[in-house]
Short mmCIF file of C-alpha atoms in Angstrom, two decimals:
data_model
loop_
_atom_site.label_atom_id
_atom_site.label_comp_id
_atom_site.label_asym_id
_atom_site.label_seq_id
_atom_site.Cartn_x
_atom_site.Cartn_y
_atom_site.Cartn_z
CA MET L 30 76.75 42.08 33.21
CA ALA L 31 73.42 44.17 32.78
CA ASN L 32 72.56 42.49 29.33
CA GLU L 33 70.70 39.19 29.06
CA SER L 34 73.00 36.61 29.94
CA SER L 35 73.88 33.80 27.61
CA SER L 36 71.77 30.80 27.97
CA PHE L 37 74.93 28.71 28.01
CA SER L 38 77.17 29.37 30.93
CA ILE L 39 80.90 28.12 30.66
CA GLU L 40 81.12 25.41 33.35
CA THR L 41 83.16 23.01 31.40
CA ALA L 42 86.57 22.16 32.62
CA GLU L 43 88.08 22.82 29.27
CA SER L 44 87.50 26.10 27.71
CA PRO L 45 87.59 26.84 24.08
CA SER L 46 90.95 27.51 22.69
CA ILE L 47 92.48 31.00 22.18
CA VAL L 48 94.31 29.88 19.09
CA PRO L 49 91.49 30.59 16.54
CA PRO L 50 90.92 34.18 17.51
CA VAL L 51 94.67 35.03 17.65
CA LEU L 52 95.01 33.55 13.98
CA LEU L 53 92.11 35.29 12.79
CA CYS L 54 93.32 38.70 14.30
CA ILE L 55 96.99 38.26 12.88
CA LEU L 56 96.11 36.96 9.39
CA GLY L 57 93.15 39.36 9.15
CA VAL L 58 94.93 42.40 9.67
CA ALA L 59 98.17 41.35 7.94
CA GLY L 60 96.25 40.02 4.84
CA ASN L 61 94.06 43.16 4.32
CA ALA L 62 97.03 45.50 4.93
CA ILE L 63 99.02 43.58 2.14
CA ALA L 64 95.85 43.73 -0.16
CA VAL L 65 95.59 47.60 0.25
CA ALA L 66 99.38 48.05 -0.27
CA VAL L 67 99.37 45.93 -3.35
CA VAL L 68 96.39 47.78 -4.99
CA CYS L 69 98.02 51.07 -4.13
CA SER L 70 101.28 50.15 -5.60
CA ALA L 71 99.84 48.51 -8.72
CA VAL L 72 97.47 51.13 -9.66
CA LYS L 73 98.45 54.80 -10.68
CA SER L 74 96.63 57.60 -8.77
CA ASP L 75 95.04 58.71 -12.14
CA GLN L 76 94.02 55.11 -13.23
CA TRP L 77 91.84 54.11 -10.18
CA GLN L 78 89.27 52.05 -11.93
CA PRO L 79 85.99 51.22 -9.79
CA PHE L 80 87.08 47.76 -9.36
CA TYR L 81 90.20 48.76 -7.45
CA ARG L 82 88.41 51.16 -5.29
CA PHE L 83 85.97 48.52 -4.35
CA VAL L 84 88.81 46.19 -3.58
CA CYS L 85 90.42 48.79 -1.24
CA GLY L 86 87.01 49.37 0.32
CA LEU L 87 86.57 45.71 0.98
CA ALA L 88 89.99 45.26 2.43
CA LEU L 89 89.63 48.37 4.71
CA THR L 90 86.21 47.02 5.94
CA ASP L 91 87.41 43.58 6.58
CA GLY L 92 90.88 44.68 8.15
CA LEU L 93 89.35 47.25 10.43
CA GLY L 94 86.47 44.99 11.59
CA VAL L 95 88.94 42.26 12.62
CA MET L 96 91.32 44.79 14.28
CA LEU L 97 88.58 46.54 16.16
CA ALA L 98 86.62 43.66 17.56
CA VAL L 99 88.74 40.49 17.77
CA PRO L 100 91.25 41.78 20.40
CA PHE L 101 88.48 42.01 23.05
CA ALA L 102 87.70 38.53 22.54
CA ILE L 103 91.54 37.53 22.74
CA HIS L 104 91.75 39.45 25.93
CA ARG L 105 88.84 37.54 27.46
CA TYR L 106 90.39 34.24 26.29
CA ALA L 107 93.96 35.07 27.66
CA THR L 108 92.39 35.92 31.21
CA ASP L 109 90.66 32.39 31.18
CA PHE L 110 87.35 34.26 30.83
CA GLU L 111 87.80 36.29 34.10
CA TYR L 112 87.54 39.39 31.99
CA ASN L 113 83.86 40.30 31.54
CA TYR L 114 82.41 42.72 28.88
CA SER L 115 80.54 45.78 30.02
CA GLN L 116 77.18 46.30 28.20
CA THR L 117 79.00 49.25 26.26
CA VAL L 118 81.73 47.00 25.14
CA CYS L 119 79.19 44.27 24.08
CA ASP L 120 77.23 46.70 22.16
CA TYR L 121 80.33 48.08 20.59
CA MET L 122 81.64 44.64 19.46
CA ALA L 123 78.09 43.61 18.13
CA VAL L 124 78.05 46.72 15.91
CA VAL L 125 81.56 46.18 14.61
CA GLN L 126 81.18 42.55 13.74
CA MET L 127 77.67 43.13 12.26
CA PHE L 128 78.89 46.03 10.32
CA THR L 129 81.84 44.03 8.89
CA ILE L 130 79.77 41.21 7.84
CA ILE L 131 76.94 43.08 6.08
CA ALA L 132 79.13 45.63 4.57
CA SER L 133 81.58 43.24 3.02
CA ALA L 134 78.38 41.41 1.55
CA MET L 135 77.19 44.80 0.12
CA ILE L 136 80.63 45.67 -1.47
CA VAL L 137 81.11 42.25 -3.03
CA CYS L 138 77.48 42.53 -4.44
CA THR L 139 78.20 46.06 -5.68
CA MET L 140 81.41 44.77 -7.42
CA SER L 141 79.57 42.09 -9.10
CA LEU L 142 76.81 44.34 -10.30
CA GLU L 143 79.35 46.73 -11.60
CA ARG L 144 81.08 44.06 -13.66
CA PHE L 145 77.77 42.91 -14.84
CA MET L 146 76.88 46.25 -16.24
CA ALA L 147 80.33 46.67 -17.70
CA ILE L 148 80.12 43.41 -19.67
CA VAL L 149 76.58 42.82 -20.30
CA PHE L 150 75.52 46.66 -20.91
CA PRO L 151 78.87 48.14 -21.98
CA TYR L 152 77.22 51.07 -23.63
CA VAL L 153 74.91 51.90 -20.87
CA TYR L 154 77.81 51.37 -18.25
CA LYS L 155 80.20 53.88 -20.23
CA SER L 156 77.33 56.45 -20.49
CA ILE L 157 76.86 56.63 -16.66
CA GLN L 158 80.44 56.08 -15.49
CA LYS L 159 81.72 58.85 -13.54
CA GLY L 160 85.00 59.27 -11.53
CA SER L 161 83.64 59.58 -8.04
CA ARG L 162 80.60 57.27 -8.54
CA SER L 163 82.28 54.20 -6.94
CA LEU L 164 83.33 56.27 -4.05
CA VAL L 165 79.68 57.63 -3.52
CA MET L 166 78.60 54.06 -3.79
CA LEU L 167 81.12 52.82 -1.01
CA VAL L 168 79.93 55.72 1.34
CA CYS L 169 76.14 54.56 0.66
CA VAL L 170 77.09 50.97 1.51
CA TRP L 171 78.81 51.91 4.67
CA ALA L 172 75.94 54.07 5.84
CA LEU L 173 73.26 51.54 5.16
CA SER L 174 75.41 48.83 6.87
CA ALA L 175 75.83 51.15 9.85
CA PHE L 176 72.08 51.44 10.00
CA LEU L 177 71.45 47.67 9.85
CA SER L 178 74.11 47.11 12.56
CA SER L 179 73.12 49.66 14.99
CA GLY L 180 69.35 49.94 14.54
CA HIS L 181 68.56 47.73 17.43
CA LEU L 182 70.52 50.12 19.58
CA MET L 183 68.86 53.24 18.29
CA ALA L 184 65.51 51.60 19.03
CA GLY L 185 66.67 51.49 22.78
CA ARG L 186 67.65 47.64 22.84
CA HIS L 187 70.98 46.09 23.67
CA SER L 188 73.20 43.48 22.09
CA ARG L 189 73.38 39.95 23.47
CA LEU L 190 76.38 37.97 24.69
CA PHE L 191 76.79 34.57 23.12
CA TYR L 192 78.70 31.57 23.94
CA PRO L 193 81.50 31.31 25.06
CA ASP L 194 80.68 34.83 26.30
CA SER L 195 83.27 36.23 23.88
CA TRP L 196 81.25 37.73 21.14
CA CYS L 197 78.13 39.85 20.88
CA PHE L 198 75.41 40.18 18.27
CA VAL L 199 71.81 41.48 17.94
CA ASN L 200 69.57 39.39 20.17
CA PHE L 201 68.10 37.03 17.64
CA VAL L 202 67.04 34.58 20.21
CA SER L 203 64.90 37.14 22.16
CA ASP L 204 61.02 37.33 22.38
CA ASN L 205 61.13 41.13 22.01
CA SER L 206 59.45 42.31 18.84
CA THR L 207 62.11 45.27 18.29
CA ASP L 208 64.84 42.54 18.45
CA LEU L 209 63.04 40.32 16.10
CA VAL L 210 62.43 43.06 13.64
CA PHE L 211 65.88 44.12 13.40
CA SER L 212 67.17 40.56 13.35
CA PHE L 213 64.86 39.72 10.56
CA LEU L 214 65.98 42.72 8.70
CA TYR L 215 69.69 41.94 9.05
CA ALA L 216 69.33 38.16 8.25
CA LEU L 217 67.13 38.86 5.25
CA THR L 218 69.22 41.60 3.76
CA GLY L 219 72.28 39.26 4.14
CA LEU L 220 70.54 36.43 2.45
CA PHE L 221 69.22 38.63 -0.45
CA LEU L 222 72.72 40.07 -1.07
CA LEU L 223 74.04 36.44 -1.31
CA ILE L 224 71.52 35.35 -3.77
CA THR L 225 71.91 38.56 -5.88
CA THR L 226 75.68 38.24 -5.94
CA PHE L 227 75.75 34.54 -6.67
CA VAL L 228 73.20 34.74 -9.61
CA THR L 229 74.90 37.77 -11.12
CA ASN L 230 78.23 36.06 -11.02
CA VAL L 231 76.89 32.90 -12.61
CA ILE L 232 75.65 35.07 -15.55
CA LEU L 233 78.92 36.78 -15.74
CA VAL L 234 80.77 33.52 -16.07
CA VAL L 235 78.42 32.34 -18.85
CA VAL L 236 78.70 35.52 -20.67
CA MET L 237 82.65 35.50 -20.57
CA ILE L 238 82.61 31.91 -21.66
CA LYS L 239 80.51 32.83 -24.63
CA LYS L 240 82.90 35.83 -25.32
CA LYS L 241 85.99 33.49 -25.07
CA CYS L 242 84.54 31.09 -27.35
CA SER L 243 83.80 33.91 -29.94
CA LYS L 244 87.23 34.91 -31.57
CA SER L 245 85.90 38.34 -32.71
CA SER L 246 85.14 39.00 -28.91
CA SER L 247 88.17 37.41 -27.33
CA LEU L 248 89.91 40.85 -26.84
CA THR L 249 86.72 42.37 -25.40
CA ALA L 250 86.50 39.44 -23.04
CA ASP L 251 90.12 39.74 -22.04
CA ARG L 252 89.89 43.47 -21.52
CA HIS L 253 87.05 43.04 -19.09
CA GLY L 254 89.50 40.79 -17.18
CA THR L 255 89.17 37.28 -16.64
CA HIS L 256 91.04 37.66 -13.32
CA ILE L 257 88.32 40.06 -12.07
CA ILE L 258 85.49 37.52 -12.66
CA LEU L 259 87.62 34.59 -11.27
CA PHE L 260 88.33 36.87 -8.22
CA LEU L 261 84.51 37.78 -7.70
CA PHE L 262 83.44 34.18 -8.18
CA SER L 263 85.88 32.82 -5.70
CA VAL L 264 85.00 35.51 -3.25
CA VAL L 265 81.18 34.80 -3.59
CA LEU L 266 81.83 31.00 -3.11
CA LEU L 267 83.87 31.50 -0.08
CA PHE L 268 81.62 34.38 1.25
CA SER L 269 78.55 31.87 0.87
CA ILE L 270 80.39 29.13 2.75
CA CYS L 271 81.56 31.55 5.51
CA ILE L 272 78.41 33.82 6.02
CA LEU L 273 75.61 31.39 5.24
CA PRO L 274 75.95 29.42 8.75
CA ILE L 275 75.35 32.65 10.98
CA LEU L 276 72.54 33.97 8.55
CA MET L 277 70.64 30.57 8.45
CA ASN L 278 71.13 30.15 12.29
CA MET L 279 69.47 33.57 12.76
CA LEU L 280 66.59 32.83 10.50
CA GLN L 281 66.02 29.28 12.12
CA HIS L 282 65.99 30.98 15.46
CA LEU L 283 63.69 33.61 14.32
CA ILE L 284 61.05 31.30 12.82
CA GLY L 285 61.25 28.88 15.63
CA ILE L 286 62.64 25.67 14.06
CA HIS L 287 66.00 25.76 15.91
CA GLU L 288 66.90 25.67 19.50
CA ASN L 289 69.91 27.08 20.99
CA SER L 290 73.14 25.44 19.86
CA PRO L 291 76.03 27.50 21.45
CA SER L 292 78.75 25.63 19.56
CA PHE L 293 77.14 26.17 16.10
CA GLU L 294 76.60 29.68 17.01
CA LEU L 295 80.35 30.14 17.78
CA LEU L 296 81.39 28.38 14.70
CA GLY L 297 79.04 30.63 12.64
CA ILE L 298 80.78 33.75 13.93
CA GLU L 299 84.11 32.28 13.60
CA MET L 300 83.43 31.55 9.89
CA ALA L 301 82.14 34.78 9.14
CA THR L 302 85.17 36.31 10.70
CA ALA L 303 87.35 33.93 8.63
CA ASN L 304 85.74 35.31 5.53
CA SER L 305 87.31 38.77 6.41
CA VAL L 306 90.66 36.90 6.53
CA ILE L 307 90.40 34.87 3.30
CA ASP L 308 89.10 37.88 1.04
CA PRO L 309 92.41 39.66 0.69
CA TRP L 310 94.38 36.58 -0.01
CA VAL L 311 92.05 35.73 -2.88
CA TYR L 312 92.48 38.99 -4.42
CA ILE L 313 96.26 38.76 -4.30
CA ILE L 314 96.14 35.23 -6.01
CA PHE L 315 93.79 36.44 -8.71
CA ARG L 316 95.40 39.68 -9.66
CA ARG L 317 96.15 40.23 -13.30
CA GLU L 318 99.84 40.49 -12.59
CA THR L 319 99.66 36.81 -11.10
CA PHE L 320 98.15 35.38 -14.24
CA THR L 321 100.77 37.27 -16.21
CA LEU L 322 103.59 35.73 -14.47
CA ILE L 323 102.14 32.26 -14.75
CA ARG L 324 101.76 32.65 -18.54
CA ARG L 325 105.26 34.08 -18.88
CA ALA L 326 106.65 31.13 -16.94
CA TYR L 327 104.78 28.69 -19.06
CA TYR L 328 105.91 30.22 -22.25
CA THR L 329 109.47 30.30 -21.00
CA CYS L 330 109.22 26.47 -19.96
CA THR L 331 107.53 25.72 -23.29
CA CYS L 332 110.39 27.64 -25.37
CA THR L 333 113.32 26.10 -23.58
CA ARG L 334 111.92 22.56 -24.12
CA MET L 335 111.45 23.10 -27.87
CA PRO L 336 113.20 20.54 -30.07
CA VAL L 337 116.63 21.64 -31.41
CA TYR L 338 115.64 21.16 -35.10
CA SER L 339 112.99 23.82 -34.80
CA SER L 340 113.88 26.92 -36.64
CA GLU L 341 115.24 29.76 -34.70
CA ALA L 342 113.04 32.29 -36.31
CA LYS L 343 109.78 30.36 -35.80
CA GLN L 344 110.90 29.67 -32.16
CA SER L 345 111.41 33.24 -31.48
CA THR L 346 107.87 34.17 -33.14
CA ASP L 347 106.09 31.52 -31.20
CA CYS L 348 107.68 32.37 -27.94
CA THR L 349 107.31 36.16 -28.18
CA GLN L 350 104.03 36.58 -29.90
CA PRO L 351 101.77 35.57 -26.93
CA MET L 352 103.47 37.70 -24.52
CA ASN L 353 103.46 40.73 -26.89
CA ARG L 354 99.83 40.22 -27.61
CA GLU L 355 99.27 40.08 -23.79
CA ASN L 356 101.33 43.23 -23.13
CA GLY L 357 99.36 44.97 -25.98
CA ASP L 358 95.93 43.99 -24.38
CA LEU L 359 97.26 45.29 -21.03
CA ASN L 360 98.14 48.66 -22.47
CA LYS L 361 94.78 48.78 -24.22
CA GLU L 362 93.03 48.06 -20.97
CA GLU L 363 94.83 50.77 -19.15
CA ALA L 364 94.26 53.24 -21.91
#
């Protein structure tokens, strides 16, 4: 192809396995589709809180990113690497993959900041809350992500094919100043988002623990959604593990302390794609309804195992009071 060829050609007898990209594609598309369906079925159209809009935006970004890019890699694997990308396809794949990674990072960061404002500064949050605010923020996130992902193309440069010639990215191993500028901008933005999101969620966890320890604030803490904080913290943890390798690999190349490592670069992009697969399943697990089912199952098992000599009235009160309180808190949250 016309683009700068990868510094590592596939001359080994044993080519990389097709299994990882196939699994990533199937699980990524299915998981994100299920996440969108779950959110849409669980939330009424007139009760779309910002958190649910962000979850839908994250699932759509991840799902479409996997669906629009990974099939090209699968086709190349399936043809035993006889199918070669044109420069146009390579640029397209690079934009899609870069957009998915950075847009997901921005959405998760935005979700964390939104929860931070709602919990730490509730009065300020309520005073600026508007129905279309979250949608505007999503559009801004997607627009900025599109610029960061395609900036090198708008500057007249091209994307680079990386080992095993199945994925493309901005040319962060180039000596060209334009490539270096956009690579630095992309990597530093991703690293800044990671740090900001991690620090914000650590503060949120500390604040939630303090609220839980205060009896007078227990209802407020529950209404802000412990399940939301757990979801965000889990996503941030997984996101850091999955995205950090590709970002650190870029920065190490850019500052000249790391030589080409094709296998590590491939692992980095596979882990970044895996993040898009894991995110929706984390949401499905940490939904409020999941916690409600677990609590009810616990109360049911506890009540059925209560001693026979316990009074029937006391048993009924002990078993129903926690669930009634839980339902009451849920109704207040939705109000």
